[in-house]
Structures are given as C-alpha cells and as structure tokens.
Coordinates of C-alpha atoms in Angstrom, one line a residue:
A267 CA 35.3 -5.7 -36.9
L268 CA 36.2 -7.5 -39.6
L269 CA 36.4 -10.4 -38.3
N270 CA 32.4 -9.7 -37.4
A271 CA 31.7 -9.1 -41.0
V272 CA 33.0 -12.0 -42.2
A273 CA 31.5 -14.1 -39.9
V274 CA 27.6 -11.5 -41.0
L275 CA 28.5 -12.2 -44.6
I276 CA 28.8 -16.0 -43.6
I277 CA 26.4 -16.2 -41.8
T278 CA 23.8 -13.9 -44.6
C279 CA 25.2 -16.7 -47.0
P280 CA 21.3 -17.5 -48.6
C281 CA 22.0 -21.6 -49.2
A282 CA 19.3 -22.6 -47.2
L283 CA 16.6 -19.9 -48.9
G284 CA 18.0 -20.9 -52.2
L285 CA 17.6 -24.9 -52.0
A286 CA 14.5 -24.4 -50.0
A287 CA 12.4 -25.1 -53.7
P288 CA 15.3 -26.9 -55.9
A289 CA 15.9 -29.6 -53.1
V290 CA 12.5 -30.5 -52.4
Q291 CA 11.8 -30.3 -56.7
V292 CA 15.1 -32.7 -56.9
V293 CA 13.2 -35.9 -54.0
A294 CA 10.1 -35.4 -55.4
T295 CA 10.2 -36.1 -59.4
G296 CA 13.0 -38.6 -58.2
R297 CA 10.1 -40.8 -56.3
L298 CA 7.3 -39.8 -58.5
F299 CA 9.8 -41.6 -61.4
K300 CA 10.1 -44.8 -59.5
R301 CA 7.1 -45.2 -59.7
G302 CA 6.3 -44.0 -63.1
V303 CA 5.6 -40.1 -63.5
F304 CA 8.1 -38.7 -65.7
V305 CA 7.7 -35.0 -64.7
K306 CA 8.4 -32.9 -67.6
S307 CA 9.0 -28.6 -66.3
G308 CA 10.1 -27.4 -63.6
D309 CA 6.8 -25.6 -62.3
A310 CA 4.6 -28.9 -63.0
L311 CA 4.8 -30.0 -59.3
E312 CA 3.8 -26.5 -57.7
R313 CA 0.3 -26.7 -60.7
L314 CA 0.1 -30.1 -59.1
A315 CA -0.9 -28.9 -56.2
Q316 CA -3.3 -26.3 -56.6
V317 CA -5.6 -28.1 -59.1
D318 CA -9.7 -28.3 -57.6
A319 CA -11.1 -30.2 -61.1
V320 CA -10.2 -33.3 -62.9
V321 CA -11.1 -33.1 -66.3
M322 CA -10.3 -36.8 -68.0
D323 CA -10.2 -37.8 -72.4
K324 CA -12.6 -41.2 -72.2
T325 CA -10.7 -43.9 -74.6
G326 CA -7.0 -44.9 -73.5
T327 CA -6.9 -42.3 -70.8
L328 CA -9.7 -43.6 -68.0
T329 CA -9.8 -47.4 -70.5
L330 CA -7.4 -48.9 -71.5
G331 CA -7.7 -48.0 -75.0
R332 CA -7.0 -51.7 -76.9
P333 CA -11.3 -51.4 -77.8
R334 CA -12.2 -55.0 -80.0
L335 CA -14.7 -54.9 -82.7
L336 CA -17.6 -55.8 -82.1
N337 CA -19.7 -57.2 -85.1
P338 CA -17.2 -57.7 -87.7
A339 CA -19.4 -60.8 -89.2
D340 CA -21.8 -58.0 -89.6
V341 CA -19.6 -56.4 -92.0
P342 CA -19.0 -57.5 -95.8
A343 CA -15.8 -58.4 -96.0
E344 CA -13.6 -56.0 -99.0
T345 CA -16.2 -53.1 -96.8
L346 CA -14.0 -54.1 -94.3
T347 CA -10.4 -54.0 -95.9
A348 CA -10.8 -51.0 -97.5
A349 CA -12.4 -48.7 -94.4
A350 CA -9.2 -50.6 -92.5
A351 CA -6.8 -49.5 -95.6
L352 CA -7.7 -45.5 -93.8
A353 CA -7.6 -46.3 -90.6
R354 CA -3.9 -47.7 -90.7
T355 CA -3.1 -43.6 -91.1
S356 CA -4.4 -43.2 -88.6
R357 CA -3.0 -44.2 -83.8
H358 CA -6.6 -43.3 -83.0
P359 CA -7.8 -46.6 -80.3
L360 CA -10.6 -47.2 -82.8
S361 CA -8.4 -47.3 -86.4
R362 CA -6.4 -49.5 -84.5
A363 CA -8.7 -52.1 -83.3
L364 CA -10.3 -52.1 -86.9
V365 CA -7.1 -52.9 -88.7
E366 CA -6.8 -56.0 -86.6
A367 CA -9.3 -57.6 -86.7
A368 CA -9.0 -56.1 -90.7
G369 CA -6.1 -58.3 -90.3
P370 CA -2.3 -56.8 -92.5
G371 CA -2.7 -55.0 -95.4
E372 CA -1.6 -51.7 -96.2
P373 CA -2.9 -48.3 -95.6
A374 CA -4.4 -45.8 -98.1
K375 CA -2.2 -42.8 -99.4
D376 CA -3.0 -39.6 -99.9
V377 CA -5.0 -39.8 -96.5
R378 CA -6.2 -35.9 -94.5
E379 CA -7.3 -36.4 -90.9
A380 CA -9.4 -34.1 -89.2
P381 CA -8.8 -33.5 -85.5
G382 CA -12.0 -34.9 -83.8
E383 CA -13.6 -36.4 -86.8
G384 CA -12.4 -38.5 -88.8
L385 CA -10.4 -39.7 -91.8
E386 CA -10.8 -38.7 -95.5
R387 CA -9.8 -39.6 -99.6
D388 CA -11.0 -38.8 -102.5
T389 CA -10.9 -41.0 -105.2
P390 CA -12.2 -40.8 -108.8
S391 CA -15.7 -41.7 -107.5
G392 CA -15.8 -39.4 -104.4
S393 CA -14.7 -38.8 -101.0
V394 CA -14.3 -42.4 -99.2
R395 CA -14.9 -40.8 -94.8
L396 CA -14.3 -43.3 -92.1
G397 CA -15.3 -41.0 -88.3
R398 CA -17.8 -40.1 -86.5
R399 CA -21.4 -40.1 -88.0
S400 CA -21.5 -36.6 -88.6
F401 CA -18.2 -36.3 -90.9
A402 CA -18.3 -39.7 -92.5
A403 CA -22.5 -40.2 -92.6
P404 CA -24.6 -37.3 -91.9
E405 CA -27.4 -39.1 -93.6
A406 CA -27.4 -42.5 -92.2
N407 CA -30.1 -42.7 -89.3
A408 CA -29.2 -41.9 -86.1
S409 CA -27.0 -43.6 -84.1
E410 CA -28.6 -46.7 -81.7
P411 CA -28.8 -46.4 -77.9
D412 CA -26.1 -47.9 -77.0
G413 CA -23.1 -48.5 -75.1
A414 CA -20.6 -49.4 -77.7
S415 CA -18.0 -46.4 -79.2
E416 CA -18.4 -46.7 -82.7
L417 CA -16.9 -45.3 -86.7
W418 CA -19.0 -45.1 -89.9
F419 CA -17.1 -46.0 -92.5
A420 CA -18.7 -44.2 -95.8
A421 CA -17.9 -44.6 -99.3
P422 CA -19.5 -44.0 -102.8
G423 CA -22.4 -45.7 -104.4
A424 CA -22.7 -47.7 -101.4
A425 CA -24.6 -47.3 -97.8
P426 CA -22.3 -46.1 -94.7
V427 CA -21.2 -49.0 -92.3
R428 CA -21.2 -48.5 -88.4
F429 CA -18.5 -50.9 -86.7
L430 CA -18.5 -50.7 -82.8
F431 CA -16.1 -51.4 -80.5
A432 CA -16.2 -52.2 -76.9
D433 CA -13.2 -51.2 -74.6
A434 CA -12.9 -51.5 -71.5
L435 CA -12.3 -50.4 -67.5
R436 CA -8.6 -49.8 -66.6
A437 CA -9.2 -51.9 -63.2
D438 CA -8.5 -48.8 -60.6
A439 CA -10.1 -46.9 -62.7
K440 CA -13.0 -46.1 -60.3
A441 CA -10.5 -46.3 -57.0
A442 CA -9.2 -43.5 -58.4
V443 CA -11.7 -41.6 -59.7
E444 CA -12.6 -42.1 -55.7
A445 CA -9.1 -40.9 -54.1
L446 CA -9.4 -37.7 -56.9
K447 CA -13.3 -37.4 -55.2
A448 CA -11.7 -37.9 -51.7
R449 CA -9.3 -35.2 -52.0
G450 CA -11.0 -32.9 -52.4
M451 CA -11.6 -32.6 -56.0
S452 CA -14.3 -32.8 -58.8
V453 CA -14.4 -35.0 -61.2
E454 CA -15.6 -35.6 -65.4
L455 CA -15.6 -37.5 -67.8
A456 CA -15.2 -35.1 -71.9
S457 CA -14.3 -37.4 -74.5
G458 CA -15.0 -37.1 -78.9
D459 CA -17.0 -40.3 -77.5
R460 CA -20.9 -41.0 -78.1
P461 CA -23.0 -39.3 -75.8
A462 CA -24.2 -42.9 -74.7
A463 CA -20.7 -44.3 -75.1
V464 CA -19.7 -41.6 -73.2
A465 CA -22.7 -42.3 -70.1
A466 CA -22.1 -46.1 -69.6
A467 CA -17.9 -45.9 -68.8
A468 CA -19.3 -42.8 -66.3
R469 CA -21.3 -44.6 -65.1
E470 CA -19.5 -47.4 -64.9
A471 CA -16.1 -45.6 -63.3
G472 CA -18.6 -43.7 -60.6
L473 CA -19.1 -40.3 -62.3
D474 CA -21.5 -38.1 -62.5
A475 CA -20.4 -35.5 -64.4
F476 CA -19.8 -36.5 -68.3
S477 CA -19.8 -35.1 -72.0
G478 CA -19.4 -36.6 -75.2
G479 CA -19.1 -35.5 -79.0
L480 CA -16.7 -33.0 -77.8
T481 CA -14.3 -31.8 -80.8
P482 CA -10.9 -30.4 -79.1
Q483 CA -12.0 -26.6 -79.4
G484 CA -15.2 -27.9 -77.1
K485 CA -12.6 -29.8 -74.6
I486 CA -11.2 -26.6 -74.7
A487 CA -14.4 -23.9 -74.0
R488 CA -15.3 -26.7 -71.6
L489 CA -11.0 -25.8 -69.3
E490 CA -12.3 -22.4 -70.3
Q491 CA -15.4 -22.4 -68.6
L492 CA -13.5 -24.3 -65.4
R493 CA -10.8 -21.3 -65.7
A494 CA -13.8 -18.6 -65.9
E495 CA -15.4 -19.8 -62.8
G496 CA -12.2 -19.3 -60.5
R497 CA -11.0 -23.1 -61.2
K498 CA -7.7 -24.5 -62.0
P499 CA -7.9 -26.9 -63.4
L500 CA -6.6 -30.8 -64.5
M501 CA -6.8 -32.6 -68.0
V502 CA -5.9 -36.5 -68.5
G503 CA -5.7 -37.6 -72.2
D504 CA -3.7 -39.9 -74.7
G505 CA -5.4 -38.8 -78.1
L506 CA -4.2 -36.7 -80.6
N507 CA -7.1 -34.9 -80.3
D508 CA -6.6 -34.3 -76.4
A509 CA -3.0 -32.5 -77.5
A510 CA -4.7 -28.6 -77.4
P511 CA -7.2 -28.9 -74.2
L512 CA -3.9 -30.7 -72.8
A513 CA -1.6 -27.2 -73.4
A514 CA -4.6 -25.0 -72.9
A515 CA -4.7 -27.0 -69.1
H516 CA -3.3 -25.5 -65.8
A517 CA -1.7 -28.3 -65.3
S518 CA -1.9 -31.8 -67.3
A519 CA -0.7 -35.6 -67.5
S520 CA -0.8 -38.0 -70.0
P521 CA -0.5 -42.0 -70.4
G522 CA 2.8 -43.6 -72.2
S523 CA 0.7 -45.0 -74.5
A524 CA -0.3 -41.5 -75.3
V525 CA 0.5 -40.5 -79.4
D526 CA 3.9 -38.1 -79.3
A527 CA 1.9 -34.4 -79.5
S528 CA 0.5 -35.3 -76.6
Q529 CA 3.5 -36.6 -74.4
A530 CA 4.8 -33.7 -75.4
A531 CA 2.6 -31.5 -74.3
A532 CA 1.8 -33.3 -70.8
D533 CA 3.5 -31.7 -67.9
L534 CA 3.5 -35.8 -66.7
V535 CA 3.9 -38.7 -68.5
I536 CA 2.1 -41.7 -66.6
Q537 CA 3.7 -45.2 -67.5
G538 CA 1.7 -48.0 -66.4
Q539 CA -2.2 -49.7 -67.4
T540 CA -3.4 -47.6 -64.1
L541 CA -4.3 -44.7 -62.8
S542 CA -3.2 -44.6 -59.3
P543 CA -0.4 -42.8 -59.8
L544 CA -1.8 -39.4 -61.2
V545 CA -3.1 -39.8 -57.5
E546 CA -0.3 -40.1 -55.7
A547 CA 1.5 -37.5 -58.2
V548 CA -1.1 -35.8 -57.0
D549 CA 0.1 -36.0 -53.5
V550 CA 3.4 -35.8 -53.9
A551 CA 2.8 -32.8 -55.5
R552 CA 0.9 -30.8 -52.5
A553 CA 3.7 -32.5 -50.0
A554 CA 5.5 -31.0 -51.8
R555 CA 4.1 -27.3 -51.3
S556 CA 4.5 -27.9 -47.9
R557 CA 7.7 -28.7 -47.1
I558 CA 8.8 -25.3 -49.5
L559 CA 7.4 -23.7 -47.7
E560 CA 9.0 -25.2 -44.4
N561 CA 12.3 -25.4 -45.8
F562 CA 11.4 -20.7 -46.4
G563 CA 10.0 -21.0 -42.7
L564 CA 13.2 -22.1 -41.7
A565 CA 15.6 -21.0 -43.9
V566 CA 13.5 -17.2 -42.7
V567 CA 14.1 -18.1 -38.6
Y568 CA 17.7 -19.1 -39.1
N569 CA 18.0 -15.7 -40.7
M570 CA 16.3 -14.0 -38.4
I571 CA 18.2 -15.6 -34.7
A572 CA 21.7 -15.7 -36.1
V573 CA 22.5 -13.3 -38.0
P574 CA 21.7 -10.5 -35.3
V575 CA 24.0 -13.2 -32.9
A576 CA 26.9 -12.3 -36.1
M577 CA 25.7 -8.6 -35.9
L578 CA 26.8 -8.4 -32.4
G579 CA 29.9 -10.8 -32.4
L580 CA 28.5 -13.4 -30.4
V581 CA 30.4 -16.1 -33.0
T582 CA 33.2 -16.3 -35.3
P583 CA 33.1 -16.4 -38.7
L584 CA 34.3 -20.7 -37.9
I585 CA 30.7 -21.0 -36.3
A586 CA 28.9 -19.1 -38.8
A587 CA 30.1 -21.5 -41.5
L588 CA 28.9 -24.3 -39.9
A589 CA 26.1 -22.4 -38.7
M590 CA 25.3 -21.8 -42.8
A591 CA 25.6 -25.4 -44.1
G592 CA 23.7 -26.9 -41.1
S593 CA 20.9 -24.7 -42.0
S594 CA 21.8 -26.3 -45.5
L595 CA 22.2 -29.6 -43.8
L596 CA 18.3 -28.5 -42.6
V597 CA 16.4 -27.9 -45.0
T598 CA 18.5 -30.6 -47.5
L599 CA 16.7 -33.4 -45.1
N600 CA 13.5 -31.8 -44.7
A601 CA 13.4 -32.7 -48.7
L602 CA 14.0 -36.2 -48.5
R603 CA 11.0 -36.6 -45.8
L604 CA 9.5 -36.6 -49.5
Q605 CA 11.0 -40.3 -50.3
T606 CA 9.4 -41.9 -48.2

C-alpha cells in the first residue's frame, strides 16, 4: 500500500501541466528574438494570437519615417531657421526632416508640445507655432489636395508658411498588408497626418480603410469602436502620439525606431526596416496557442491513463518517476517544434 501511494504521488506530479505553457512561451519568444522581435510581456503572445483587426499609424510605421522636405526653395531662409529651432525640440519624423533641411542650429527654449497638434513657444511679440494647420495657422486657406505631408509655421506679423514632405513606404508594406489580410484580419490606416496624404499612402499600400487628421483621442476612439464591435485590435505605431492608443489596444507593436514612450507602451518591439516580422509574430503567436493547447491535452491524457494504473498498483515508484519525467519531456519536445 505504501509503495502504491508513493507511486501515485510521483506519477501525479503536475510537472507536465506546469511546463505546458511556459515551455512554449520560452521557445516562441526565443524564435521571435532571433527574427528581431522583442516580446515585452508574458501574455503578449496570447493576446496577439486573438487579434482579428490591425490599426496602423502612417509616418514611421507604414512608411520608413525618413521624410524629406520638398519645398525648401519656396521658404525664406530666416523662416526655415525659426521653424527648425522649434522642430529641434521634437522627435517627430517631420520635425527631424525639417531640422535636416535647415542644418545645424540651436533649439528654441521654453517650447510646449501639444500632443497630436504641434509645438508652441511664447515670444514678446506673440505666440510662434509649428504643427498641423488647425493648430498653427487655422486662418490659412485649406491645404491643397495633394498627397504630401505638411507642417505649418506661424509667427506674429508674418504670413503662415507651409512645409511639404514626402516619405516612402517600407519596402514590404504592401506585401505585409496582404499577408495580414490573408490571415483573416482587417487592416486599416489611422494617422494624424492630413487626409489627402493618408489616402495616398493607403492606396499605395493596398488599404481600403483609412482615417486622417486623427488626434491620439481619435485613435483611441477608433480602437474602442472596434472593441464594441467584438473585435480585438492590434495597434502598430511609433510616435509620441501613439503611446496612449498602443496602451489602449488589445495588443500592440512598435518599430525599433519609435520614441521611447511608444516602445514602453507596446507589447512587441520590431527591429529592422520591414514589416514582415510583424506577420511572423502573428504566425508564431497562433502556433504557440496551438502548442499550448496540445500540451495541456497531452498532460491530461497522461494523467487519465497513468493515475488509474498507479492506483491499481501496476507500477513501481521507479516506473512512476520515469513516466512523470517522460511526460515533462514530451511537452517540452512538443514546444521545441516552434523553433522552425
């Protein structure tokens, strides 16, 4: 009786059950790490596997985030210098492009940043602003219907100046969008950029759903709308304005070139210049979920067979120990299938 009791205690050790999920997560995160995807939270892969909608930012996410100024010859040198002084206090891609076009210089002091709007600084003659038209120059004529991104600069006593920028899509942006759609996901573009520029990028990337001119609150509202429809959205963004939407999404990802706040809010950080690792992360997350369910099934089947056999006194403690170790090895080997 004592030997039977010991055998039962050994054979019911929940090692296989305890290893079922952690072993898979370790293998899955290791595989993604080799592909340049850093998984930051323990349940990130579980939530990513449930995602059925993708909401992407444009500048720095769908595009490379390296825009260039298109109209430097149309802007007076002193205006470009003054605007660049404000831009040097921001990490927004358009601000960096403006600084690059202006050349070396000192950043302006006492600059305030309005999230999703722009930069502002008080001077003795009045407020100086750089940002979207509605923020910097609401009295200016509506933007031309071109596909360029823009910044407006307004200073007291001078007419507002429009800076035009162009940014190329990531090399595999269209392929990544098609791959995500092929996996049963809806994909849309949600950007704070002007609607005409967002529409042009969406058409080039093969996206039918897009929204432009969104504030961070507007992006959060769109995510909440998807949640209300029973969807589980993945937010992909890189800017300071995307930090709150990233935190509000069911799962989130951010490029390695993103600002620190966005990387801190995201569940995944993707290195490199392409979006293909995002597609692989979705595939690995779904495969990991399947492996975890398989491991739980193996652990349950093992206990359903082994426990009655041990209770009937048909195994010795040594055989029970071997069976227990074998079940743990089995779920571990099943998890290792995710390596390839």
